[in-house]
CSV table of C-alpha atoms in Angstrom, one decimal:
chain,number,residue,atom,x,y,z
S,1,MET,CA,-90.1,111.3,39.1
S,2,VAL,CA,-88.2,109.7,41.9
S,3,PRO,CA,-84.6,110.7,41.5
S,4,HIS,CA,-83.1,107.4,42.6
S,5,ALA,CA,-85.5,105.2,40.8
S,6,LYS,CA,-82.8,103.9,38.4
S,7,SER,CA,-80.1,103.7,41.0
S,8,GLY,CA,-81.5,102.3,44.2
S,9,PHE,CA,-79.7,101.2,47.3
S,10,TRP,CA,-77.8,98.4,45.8
S,11,ARG,CA,-76.3,100.3,42.9
S,12,GLY,CA,-76.4,103.8,44.4
S,13,LEU,CA,-75.1,103.4,47.9
S,14,ALA,CA,-73.9,99.9,48.7
S,15,PRO,CA,-70.7,99.9,46.6
S,16,TYR,CA,-69.6,103.2,48.3
S,17,LEU,CA,-70.3,101.9,51.8
S,18,LEU,CA,-68.5,98.7,51.0
S,19,SER,CA,-65.4,100.5,49.7
S,20,SER,CA,-65.4,102.7,52.8
S,21,ILE,CA,-65.5,99.7,55.0
S,22,LEU,CA,-62.7,98.1,53.0
S,23,LEU,CA,-60.7,101.2,53.3
S,24,ILE,CA,-61.2,101.5,57.1
S,25,SER,CA,-60.3,97.8,57.7
S,26,ALA,CA,-57.3,98.1,55.4
S,27,TYR,CA,-56.2,101.1,57.2
S,28,MET,CA,-56.4,99.3,60.5
S,29,HIS,CA,-54.7,96.1,59.5
S,30,VAL,CA,-52.3,96.8,56.6
S,31,GLY,CA,-49.3,99.0,57.5
S,32,ALA,CA,-48.7,100.0,53.9
S,33,VAL,CA,-52.2,101.7,53.7
S,34,LYS,CA,-51.2,103.9,56.7
S,35,VAL,CA,-48.1,105.0,54.9
S,36,ALA,CA,-50.1,105.6,51.7
S,37,ALA,CA,-52.7,107.7,53.6
S,38,SER,CA,-49.9,109.7,55.3
S,39,SER,CA,-48.4,110.5,51.9
S,40,LEU,CA,-51.8,111.3,50.4
S,41,ALA,CA,-52.2,114.0,52.9
S,42,VAL,CA,-50.2,116.2,50.6
S,43,ILE,CA,-53.5,116.9,48.7
S,44,GLY,CA,-54.4,118.9,51.8
S,45,ILE,CA,-51.6,121.4,51.3
S,46,PRO,CA,-53.5,123.8,49.0
S,47,ILE,CA,-56.5,123.7,51.4
S,48,HIS,CA,-54.4,124.3,54.5
S,49,PHE,CA,-52.6,127.1,52.6
S,50,VAL,CA,-55.8,128.9,51.6
S,51,ALA,CA,-57.1,128.4,55.2
S,52,SER,CA,-54.0,130.0,56.6
S,53,LEU,CA,-54.2,133.1,54.3
S,54,PRO,CA,-56.6,135.2,56.5
S,55,SER,CA,-54.4,135.0,59.5
S,56,MET,CA,-51.3,135.5,57.4
S,57,THR,CA,-52.7,138.6,55.8
S,58,LEU,CA,-53.9,139.9,59.2
S,59,ALA,CA,-50.4,139.4,60.5
S,60,ALA,CA,-48.9,141.2,57.5
S,61,MET,CA,-51.4,144.1,57.8
S,62,GLN,CA,-50.6,144.5,61.5
S,63,GLY,CA,-47.0,144.9,60.4
S,64,ARG,CA,-48.0,147.6,57.9
S,65,LEU,CA,-50.4,149.5,60.0
S,66,ILE,CA,-48.1,150.0,63.0
S,67,THR,CA,-46.8,153.5,63.6
S,68,THR,CA,-43.1,154.3,64.3
S,69,ASP,CA,-44.0,155.3,67.8
S,70,GLN,CA,-45.6,151.9,68.5
S,71,LEU,CA,-42.6,150.2,66.9
S,72,ARG,CA,-40.2,152.1,69.0
S,73,ARG,CA,-42.2,151.3,72.2
S,74,GLN,CA,-42.3,147.6,71.2
S,75,PHE,CA,-38.6,147.6,70.5
S,76,GLU,CA,-37.9,149.1,73.9
S,77,PHE,CA,-40.1,146.5,75.5
S,78,LEU,CA,-38.4,143.7,73.7
S,79,ARG,CA,-35.0,145.0,74.5
S,80,GLU,CA,-35.8,145.1,78.2
S,81,GLN,CA,-37.3,141.7,78.0
S,82,ASN,CA,-34.2,140.5,76.2
S,83,LEU,CA,-31.9,141.9,78.9
S,84,ILE,CA,-33.9,140.3,81.7
S,85,LEU,CA,-34.0,137.0,79.9
S,86,ARG,CA,-30.3,137.1,79.2
S,87,ALA,CA,-29.5,137.8,82.8
S,88,ARG,CA,-31.7,134.8,83.8
S,89,LEU,CA,-30.0,132.7,81.2
S,90,GLN,CA,-26.6,133.3,82.7
S,91,ARG,CA,-27.9,132.1,85.9
S,92,PHE,CA,-29.5,129.1,84.2
S,93,GLU,CA,-26.3,128.2,82.4
S,94,PHE,CA,-24.4,128.3,85.6
S,95,LEU,CA,-27.0,126.0,87.2
S,96,GLU,CA,-26.9,123.7,84.2
S,97,ASN,CA,-23.2,123.3,84.4
S,98,GLU,CA,-23.4,122.7,88.1
S,99,ASN,CA,-26.2,120.2,87.5
S,100,ASN,CA,-24.2,118.3,84.9
S,101,ARG,CA,-21.2,118.2,87.1
S,102,LEU,CA,-23.3,116.8,90.0
S,103,ARG,CA,-24.8,114.3,87.6
S,104,GLU,CA,-21.4,113.2,86.5
S,105,LEU,CA,-20.5,112.7,90.2
S,106,LEU,CA,-23.6,110.6,90.6
S,107,GLN,CA,-22.9,108.9,87.3
S,108,ALA,CA,-26.3,109.7,86.0
S,109,THR,CA,-26.8,110.5,82.3
S,110,PRO,CA,-27.5,114.2,81.7
S,111,GLN,CA,-30.9,114.9,80.2
S,112,ALA,CA,-31.2,117.6,77.6
S,113,VAL,CA,-33.2,118.5,74.6
S,114,GLU,CA,-31.3,117.9,71.5
S,115,LYS,CA,-33.2,119.9,68.9
S,116,VAL,CA,-36.2,122.2,68.8
S,117,THR,CA,-38.3,123.1,65.7
S,118,LEU,CA,-40.9,125.8,65.3
S,119,ALA,CA,-44.2,124.5,63.8
S,120,GLN,CA,-47.2,126.5,62.8
S,121,LEU,CA,-50.8,125.5,63.4
S,122,VAL,CA,-52.8,124.7,60.4
S,123,ALA,CA,-56.1,123.6,62.0
S,124,VAL,CA,-57.7,123.4,65.4
S,125,ASN,CA,-60.0,120.6,66.5
S,126,PRO,CA,-60.3,119.3,63.0
S,127,ASP,CA,-62.1,116.1,63.9
S,128,LEU,CA,-64.9,114.7,66.0
S,129,GLY,CA,-64.8,115.3,69.7
S,130,SER,CA,-61.0,115.3,70.1
S,131,LEU,CA,-58.9,118.1,71.4
S,132,THR,CA,-56.3,118.1,68.7
S,133,VAL,CA,-54.5,120.6,66.5
S,134,LEU,CA,-52.7,120.1,63.2
S,135,VAL,CA,-49.3,121.6,62.6
S,136,ASN,CA,-47.3,122.1,59.4
S,137,LYS,CA,-44.4,119.8,60.2
S,138,GLY,CA,-44.5,116.1,59.4
S,139,SER,CA,-42.4,112.9,59.1
S,140,ALA,CA,-40.4,114.7,56.4
S,141,ASP,CA,-39.1,116.9,59.2
S,142,ASP,CA,-38.3,113.8,61.5
S,143,VAL,CA,-41.5,114.3,63.5
S,144,TYR,CA,-42.3,111.1,65.3
S,145,ILE,CA,-45.3,109.7,67.1
S,146,GLY,CA,-45.1,110.5,70.8
S,147,GLN,CA,-43.0,113.6,70.4
S,148,PRO,CA,-43.5,116.2,73.1
S,149,VAL,CA,-44.8,119.6,72.0
S,150,ILE,CA,-44.5,122.8,74.0
S,151,ASP,CA,-45.2,126.5,73.7
S,152,ALA,CA,-44.2,129.6,75.5
S,153,GLY,CA,-46.3,128.6,78.5
S,154,GLY,CA,-45.5,125.0,78.9
S,155,ILE,CA,-46.3,121.5,77.6
S,156,VAL,CA,-49.0,121.5,74.9
S,157,GLY,CA,-49.3,117.8,74.2
S,158,GLN,CA,-47.8,115.0,72.1
S,159,VAL,CA,-47.8,114.1,68.5
S,160,THR,CA,-50.2,111.2,67.9
S,161,LYS,CA,-50.2,111.0,64.1
S,162,SER,CA,-48.0,112.3,61.5
S,163,SER,CA,-48.1,112.4,57.7
S,164,LEU,CA,-45.4,113.7,55.4
S,165,PHE,CA,-46.0,117.4,56.0
S,166,THR,CA,-48.6,117.7,58.7
S,167,SER,CA,-49.0,116.1,62.1
S,168,LYS,CA,-51.7,115.9,64.7
S,169,ILE,CA,-51.0,116.9,68.3
S,170,SER,CA,-53.3,115.6,71.0
S,171,LEU,CA,-53.5,118.3,73.7
S,172,ILE,CA,-52.9,117.4,77.3
S,173,THR,CA,-56.6,118.3,78.0
S,174,GLU,CA,-57.8,115.4,75.9
S,175,GLU,CA,-59.4,112.7,78.0
S,176,SER,CA,-57.1,110.0,76.6
S,177,GLN,CA,-54.0,111.9,77.6
S,178,ALA,CA,-52.0,111.7,80.8
S,179,VAL,CA,-48.9,113.5,81.9
S,180,PRO,CA,-46.6,112.3,84.8
S,181,VAL,CA,-46.0,115.4,86.9
S,182,GLN,CA,-44.3,116.6,90.0
S,183,VAL,CA,-45.4,119.3,92.4
S,184,VAL,CA,-42.6,121.9,92.4
S,185,ARG,CA,-43.1,122.9,96.0
S,186,SER,CA,-43.3,119.5,97.7
S,187,GLY,CA,-41.8,117.1,95.1
S,188,VAL,CA,-45.0,114.9,95.2
S,189,ARG,CA,-45.4,112.9,92.0
S,190,ALA,CA,-48.7,112.4,90.4
S,191,ILE,CA,-50.4,111.7,87.1
S,192,LEU,CA,-52.3,114.5,85.4
S,193,TYR,CA,-55.3,113.4,83.3
S,194,GLY,CA,-57.0,115.4,80.6
S,195,GLY,CA,-60.5,116.5,81.5
S,196,GLY,CA,-61.9,116.4,78.0
S,197,LYS,CA,-63.6,119.8,78.1
S,198,ASN,CA,-61.8,123.0,77.3
S,199,ARG,CA,-58.9,123.7,79.7
S,200,THR,CA,-59.6,121.5,82.7
S,201,LEU,CA,-57.2,118.9,84.0
S,202,ARG,CA,-57.5,116.5,86.9
S,203,VAL,CA,-54.9,115.0,89.2
S,204,MET,CA,-56.2,111.6,90.2
S,205,TYR,CA,-55.5,109.0,92.8
S,206,LEU,CA,-53.6,111.1,95.2
S,207,ASP,CA,-54.0,110.1,98.8
S,208,ARG,CA,-55.9,112.5,101.2
S,209,ASN,CA,-52.9,113.5,103.2
S,210,VAL,CA,-50.6,114.3,100.4
S,211,ASP,CA,-49.1,117.8,100.4
S,212,ILE,CA,-50.7,119.6,97.5
S,213,GLN,CA,-52.6,122.9,97.5
S,214,PRO,CA,-54.1,125.5,95.1
S,215,ASP,CA,-51.6,127.5,93.1
S,216,ASP,CA,-49.0,124.7,93.2
S,217,VAL,CA,-47.1,124.5,90.0
S,218,LEU,CA,-46.9,121.0,88.3
S,219,VAL,CA,-43.9,120.3,86.1
S,220,SER,CA,-43.4,117.2,84.0
S,221,SER,CA,-41.5,114.5,86.0
S,222,GLY,CA,-40.1,112.8,83.0
S,223,LEU,CA,-41.4,109.5,84.2
S,224,GLY,CA,-43.6,108.5,81.2
S,225,GLU,CA,-40.7,108.6,78.8
S,226,ILE,CA,-42.7,110.9,76.6
S,227,TYR,CA,-42.2,114.4,78.1
S,228,PRO,CA,-38.8,115.5,79.2
S,229,PRO,CA,-38.6,116.5,82.9
S,230,GLY,CA,-38.9,120.0,84.2
S,231,TYR,CA,-41.3,121.6,81.8
S,232,PRO,CA,-44.3,123.5,83.4
S,233,VAL,CA,-47.6,121.7,82.8
S,234,ALA,CA,-50.3,123.1,84.9
S,235,VAL,CA,-51.3,125.1,88.0
S,236,VAL,CA,-53.5,123.5,90.6
S,237,THR,CA,-56.8,125.5,90.9
S,238,ALA,CA,-58.8,123.5,93.4
S,239,VAL,CA,-58.2,120.8,95.9
S,240,GLU,CA,-61.1,119.1,97.5
S,241,ARG,CA,-60.5,116.8,100.5
S,242,ASN,CA,-63.5,114.6,101.2
S,243,VAL,CA,-63.3,112.5,104.4
S,244,ALA,CA,-65.5,109.9,102.9
S,245,GLU,CA,-63.2,109.2,100.0
S,246,SER,CA,-59.6,108.0,100.1
S,247,PHE,CA,-58.5,110.1,97.1
S,248,MET,CA,-58.7,113.9,96.6
S,249,ASN,CA,-60.5,115.7,93.8
S,250,ILE,CA,-57.9,118.0,92.3
S,251,GLU,CA,-58.4,120.3,89.4
S,252,ALA,CA,-55.7,122.1,87.5
S,253,LYS,CA,-55.4,124.4,84.6
S,254,PRO,CA,-52.8,124.1,81.8
S,255,MET,CA,-50.0,126.7,81.7
S,256,SER,CA,-49.6,126.4,77.9
S,257,HIS,CA,-51.9,128.3,75.6
S,258,LEU,CA,-53.1,125.0,74.1
S,259,GLY,CA,-53.2,125.9,70.4
S,260,ARG,CA,-54.2,129.5,71.0
S,261,ASP,CA,-50.8,130.6,69.7
S,262,ARG,CA,-50.0,130.3,66.0
S,263,GLU,CA,-46.7,128.6,66.8
S,264,VAL,CA,-45.7,125.6,68.9
S,265,LEU,CA,-42.3,124.0,69.5
S,266,LEU,CA,-41.5,120.4,68.7
S,267,LEU,CA,-38.8,118.9,71.0
S,268,TRP,CA,-36.4,116.1,70.3
S,269,PRO,CA,-35.2,115.0,73.7
S,270,THR,CA,-31.8,113.1,73.5
S,271,GLN,CA,-32.8,110.2,75.6
S,272,LEU,CA,-36.2,109.6,74.1
S,273,LYS,CA,-35.6,110.0,70.4
S,274,SER,CA,-36.4,106.4,69.4
S,275,SER,CA,-39.4,106.5,67.2
S,276,ASP,CA,-41.1,103.4,68.5
S,277,HIS,CA,-43.2,105.0,71.2
S,278,GLY,CA,-46.9,104.4,70.7
S,279,SER,CA,-49.3,107.2,70.7
S,280,ASP,CA,-50.7,106.1,74.0
S,281,ALA,CA,-47.4,105.1,75.6
S,282,ILE,CA,-48.4,106.6,78.9
S,283,VAL,CA,-50.6,103.8,80.0
S,284,GLU,CA,-51.1,103.9,83.7
S,285,GLU,CA,-52.8,101.1,85.6
S,286,LYS,CA,-55.8,102.8,87.2
S,287,SER,CA,-56.0,101.4,90.7
S,288,GLU,CA,-59.4,102.4,91.8
N,1,MET,CA,-83.8,114.6,33.9
N,2,ILE,CA,-81.9,117.7,33.0
N,3,GLN,CA,-83.8,120.6,31.6
N,4,VAL,CA,-81.5,123.3,30.7
N,5,ASP,CA,-83.1,126.6,29.8
N,6,SER,CA,-79.8,128.3,29.1
N,7,ALA,CA,-76.4,127.0,29.4
N,8,PRO,CA,-75.1,127.2,33.0
N,9,ARG,CA,-72.8,130.1,33.3
N,10,ARG,CA,-70.7,128.7,36.2
N,11,PRO,CA,-71.1,124.9,36.5
N,12,TRP,CA,-68.3,124.7,39.0
N,13,ILE,CA,-70.1,126.7,41.7
N,14,PRO,CA,-71.1,123.5,43.7
N,15,PHE,CA,-67.4,122.4,43.7
N,16,LEU,CA,-66.3,125.9,44.7
N,17,THR,CA,-68.7,125.9,47.7
N,18,LEU,CA,-67.5,122.5,48.7
N,19,PHE,CA,-63.9,123.7,48.5
N,20,ALA,CA,-64.8,126.7,50.7
N,21,ALA,CA,-66.4,124.3,53.2
N,22,LEU,CA,-63.2,122.3,53.3
N,23,ILE,CA,-61.3,125.4,54.0
N,24,LEU,CA,-63.7,126.4,56.8
N,25,LEU,CA,-63.2,122.9,58.2
N,26,VAL,CA,-59.4,123.4,58.7
N,27,LEU,CA,-59.5,127.2,59.3
N,28,PRO,CA,-57.6,127.7,62.6
N,29,MET,CA,-60.2,129.5,64.8
N,30,GLN,CA,-58.3,129.8,68.0
N,31,GLU,CA,-60.8,131.8,69.9
N,32,LEU,CA,-63.9,129.7,69.2
N,33,PRO,CA,-64.3,126.5,71.2
N,34,GLY,CA,-64.2,123.7,68.7
N,35,GLY,CA,-67.5,122.1,69.8
N,36,PHE,CA,-69.5,124.9,68.3
N,37,VAL,CA,-68.3,124.8,64.8
N,38,PRO,CA,-70.7,122.9,62.6
N,39,ASP,CA,-69.7,120.5,59.9
N,40,TRP,CA,-69.8,122.9,57.0
N,41,VAL,CA,-68.9,120.2,54.5
N,42,SER,CA,-71.9,118.1,55.4
N,43,LEU,CA,-74.2,121.1,55.3
N,44,VAL,CA,-73.0,122.1,51.8
N,45,LEU,CA,-73.3,118.5,50.6
N,46,ILE,CA,-76.9,118.3,51.9
N,47,TYR,CA,-77.8,121.5,50.1
N,48,TRP,CA,-76.5,120.3,46.8
N,49,ALA,CA,-78.0,116.9,47.2
N,50,LEU,CA,-81.4,118.6,47.7
N,51,ALA,CA,-80.9,120.8,44.7
N,52,PHE,CA,-79.4,118.2,42.3
N,53,PRO,CA,-80.1,114.7,43.8
N,54,VAL,CA,-78.7,112.9,40.8
N,55,ARG,CA,-75.7,115.1,39.7
N,56,MET,CA,-74.5,115.8,43.3
N,57,GLY,CA,-75.1,112.3,44.5
N,58,VAL,CA,-73.3,109.7,46.5
N,59,PRO,CA,-70.1,109.5,44.4
N,60,ILE,CA,-69.3,113.2,45.1
N,61,ALA,CA,-70.1,112.8,48.7
N,62,TRP,CA,-67.8,109.8,49.0
N,63,VAL,CA,-64.9,111.6,47.4
N,64,THR,CA,-65.4,114.7,49.5
N,65,GLY,CA,-65.6,112.6,52.7
N,66,LEU,CA,-62.4,110.9,51.7
N,67,ILE,CA,-60.7,114.3,51.3
N,68,VAL,CA,-62.0,115.3,54.7
N,69,ASP,CA,-60.5,112.1,56.2
N,70,ILE,CA,-57.2,112.7,54.5
N,71,ILE,CA,-56.7,116.4,55.3
N,72,THR,CA,-57.6,116.0,58.9
N,73,LEU,CA,-55.5,112.9,59.3
N,74,GLY,CA,-58.5,110.9,60.3
N,75,ILE,CA,-59.4,107.3,59.5
N,76,PRO,CA,-59.6,107.1,55.7
N,77,GLY,CA,-63.1,106.0,54.8
N,78,ALA,CA,-64.9,107.2,57.9
N,79,HIS,CA,-66.3,110.5,56.6
N,80,ALA,CA,-66.6,108.9,53.2
N,81,PHE,CA,-69.0,106.4,54.7
N,82,THR,CA,-71.1,108.8,56.8
N,83,LYS,CA,-71.3,111.5,54.1
N,84,SER,CA,-72.4,108.9,51.5
N,85,VAL,CA,-75.2,107.7,53.8
N,86,ILE,CA,-76.5,111.2,54.6
N,87,VAL,CA,-76.3,112.3,50.9
N,88,TYR,CA,-78.1,109.1,49.8
N,89,ILE,CA,-80.9,109.7,52.3
N,90,THR,CA,-81.1,113.4,51.3
N,91,GLY,CA,-81.2,112.6,47.6
N,92,SER,CA,-83.8,109.9,48.0
N,93,LEU,CA,-86.1,112.3,49.9
N,94,ALA,CA,-85.1,115.4,48.1
N,95,LEU,CA,-88.4,116.1,46.4
N,96,ARG,CA,-90.2,115.8,49.7
N,97,ILE,CA,-87.7,117.8,51.8
N,98,ARG,CA,-87.6,120.6,49.2
N,99,ALA,CA,-91.4,121.2,49.8
N,100,PHE,CA,-90.8,121.6,53.5
N,101,PRO,CA,-90.8,125.0,55.2
N,102,ILE,CA,-87.3,126.1,56.2
N,103,TRP,CA,-87.7,125.2,59.9
N,104,GLN,CA,-88.8,121.7,59.0
N,105,GLN,CA,-85.7,121.4,56.8
N,106,SER,CA,-83.7,122.4,59.8
N,107,VAL,CA,-85.2,119.5,61.7
N,108,VAL,CA,-84.3,117.2,58.9
N,109,VAL,CA,-80.7,118.6,58.8
N,110,PHE,CA,-80.5,118.0,62.6
N,111,LEU,CA,-81.5,114.4,62.2
N,112,LEU,CA,-79.0,113.9,59.3
N,113,LEU,CA,-76.2,115.5,61.2
N,114,SER,CA,-77.0,113.4,64.3
N,115,LEU,CA,-77.0,110.3,62.2
N,116,GLU,CA,-73.6,111.3,60.8
N,117,LEU,CA,-72.2,112.0,64.3
N,118,ALA,CA,-73.6,108.8,65.7
N,119,SER,CA,-72.0,106.7,62.9
N,120,LEU,CA,-68.7,108.5,63.3
N,121,VAL,CA,-68.7,107.7,67.0
N,122,ILE,CA,-69.4,104.1,66.2
N,123,ILE,CA,-66.7,103.9,63.5
N,124,SER,CA,-64.1,105.6,65.8
N,125,GLY,CA,-65.1,103.2,68.6
N,126,LEU,CA,-64.8,100.2,66.4
N,127,THR,CA,-61.4,101.2,65.1
N,128,GLY,CA,-60.1,102.1,68.6
N,129,GLU,CA,-59.3,105.7,67.8
N,130,ALA,CA,-59.7,107.9,70.7
N,131,ILE,CA,-63.2,109.5,70.9
N,132,THR,CA,-63.7,111.8,73.8
N,133,GLY,CA,-66.3,114.2,75.0
N,134,MET,CA,-69.8,114.6,73.8
N,135,HIS,CA,-69.4,118.3,73.1
N,136,ARG,CA,-69.6,117.7,69.3
N,137,TRP,CA,-73.4,117.3,69.8
N,138,THR,CA,-73.6,121.1,70.2
N,139,ALA,CA,-72.1,121.3,66.7
N,140,VAL,CA,-75.1,119.3,65.4
N,141,VAL,CA,-77.5,121.8,67.0
N,142,VAL,CA,-75.5,124.7,65.7
N,143,GLY,CA,-75.5,123.1,62.3
N,144,ALA,CA,-79.3,122.8,62.3
N,145,LEU,CA,-79.6,126.4,63.5
N,146,VAL,CA,-77.4,127.8,60.7
N,147,TRP,CA,-79.1,125.8,58.0
N,148,PRO,CA,-81.5,128.6,56.9
N,149,LEU,CA,-78.4,130.8,56.4
N,150,ILE,CA,-76.6,128.1,54.4
N,151,TYR,CA,-79.7,127.5,52.4
N,152,HIS,CA,-80.1,131.1,51.4
N,153,VAL,CA,-76.4,131.7,50.6
N,154,LEU,CA,-76.1,128.6,48.5
N,155,ARG,CA,-79.4,129.2,46.7
N,156,ARG,CA,-78.2,132.6,45.7
N,157,SER,CA,-75.0,131.1,44.5
N,158,ARG,CA,-77.0,128.5,42.6
N,159,HIS,CA,-79.2,131.1,40.9
N,160,SER,CA,-76.2,133.3,40.0
N,161,SER,CA,-74.6,130.3,38.4
N,162,ASN,CA,-77.8,129.5,36.4
N,163,LEU,CA,-77.7,125.8,37.4
N,164,ARG,CA,-81.0,124.0,36.9
N,165,GLY,CA,-82.3,120.5,36.7
N,166,SER,CA,-81.5,117.5,38.8
């Protein structure tokens, strides 16, 4: 018996292919379908919830299994850390005040981050070939496309898609991503491109005699209107000057943990909060 | 043709395994590089299409694919399309593939997963969504390599559930 004898290609497969194609084209061309798809994503909540259970129980167990001694040591460590950070913060506040005053003198608008929200990862690399993570905050929490995301180390990436309760973050290492950066030491501006593979970034189109060297820290320059200025992005790992070429080959490695932490921070910069940024708003003309 | 010796004890086993595969799909595995994680959902769908070509056919693959698209915020319809295709092919050739030794089945699985990845690349390219890197091809190889494991685990679950027939 041939299982598909009674339902061949035309009845067994073609209708499904046709409806998929209709769905895909509707998704691309009709805005309402995008909205519907983003609200439909709520059916993923139980799945994401169950998927987060192992790490949640692990975290809970770690809390239970810890001894008083370890707790005390951890507490001591955190208290010290807190003191150091508070001391630094005082200095930072002083600098911020000074900076704002200088900006007022120059009549420039102060730049600040208006709001920060903690989001938890619910999936890593969920789809084909892209370096993305899903987090548990969505358009219901005012997440917008093009929103900058950081973690304890530095810039992680930007939001490229959001549904009601989840959103997708494209990491800066993704090939389609670019971050306008500035070298802290020399003030040189450059564009940092994602390398595609895990944890490699490239600085492209920098002239041979520009001042950049290994271990230079790159911070966001705020020029692409996506990322607010001043956040650490990457450390230069290798600079290769080739006399035959007019540009240098520069490799860098990201300072953020790129989805290795369970939590990331979503930023709402004051100046950039309009929600009309496209996902690929950083389009740089590549002058080869 | 359904030949039931005794009533199936747990007829929901295939759906439970599909649900488990969906969970594995979104499980945050920070330490593992993403390129090495095979598409569990496709592997499970292929197994059930081999076991029950009629009951676990294209409609179920289509709905599962749509769920994958929705929960990963992908293009709705993309996985529905590719999974329908591979399950249709598997179902049509089920009797032949079932007679293969396990390593030949792995080769078939490799071809099916490659076909799925190729169509996904084409669909993403046509819709203009970013596709980057070819590292997902390693996931196809890993998928073919873990097929014997999937096969044995799911066969045990099928026997324990007493599901027979097509």
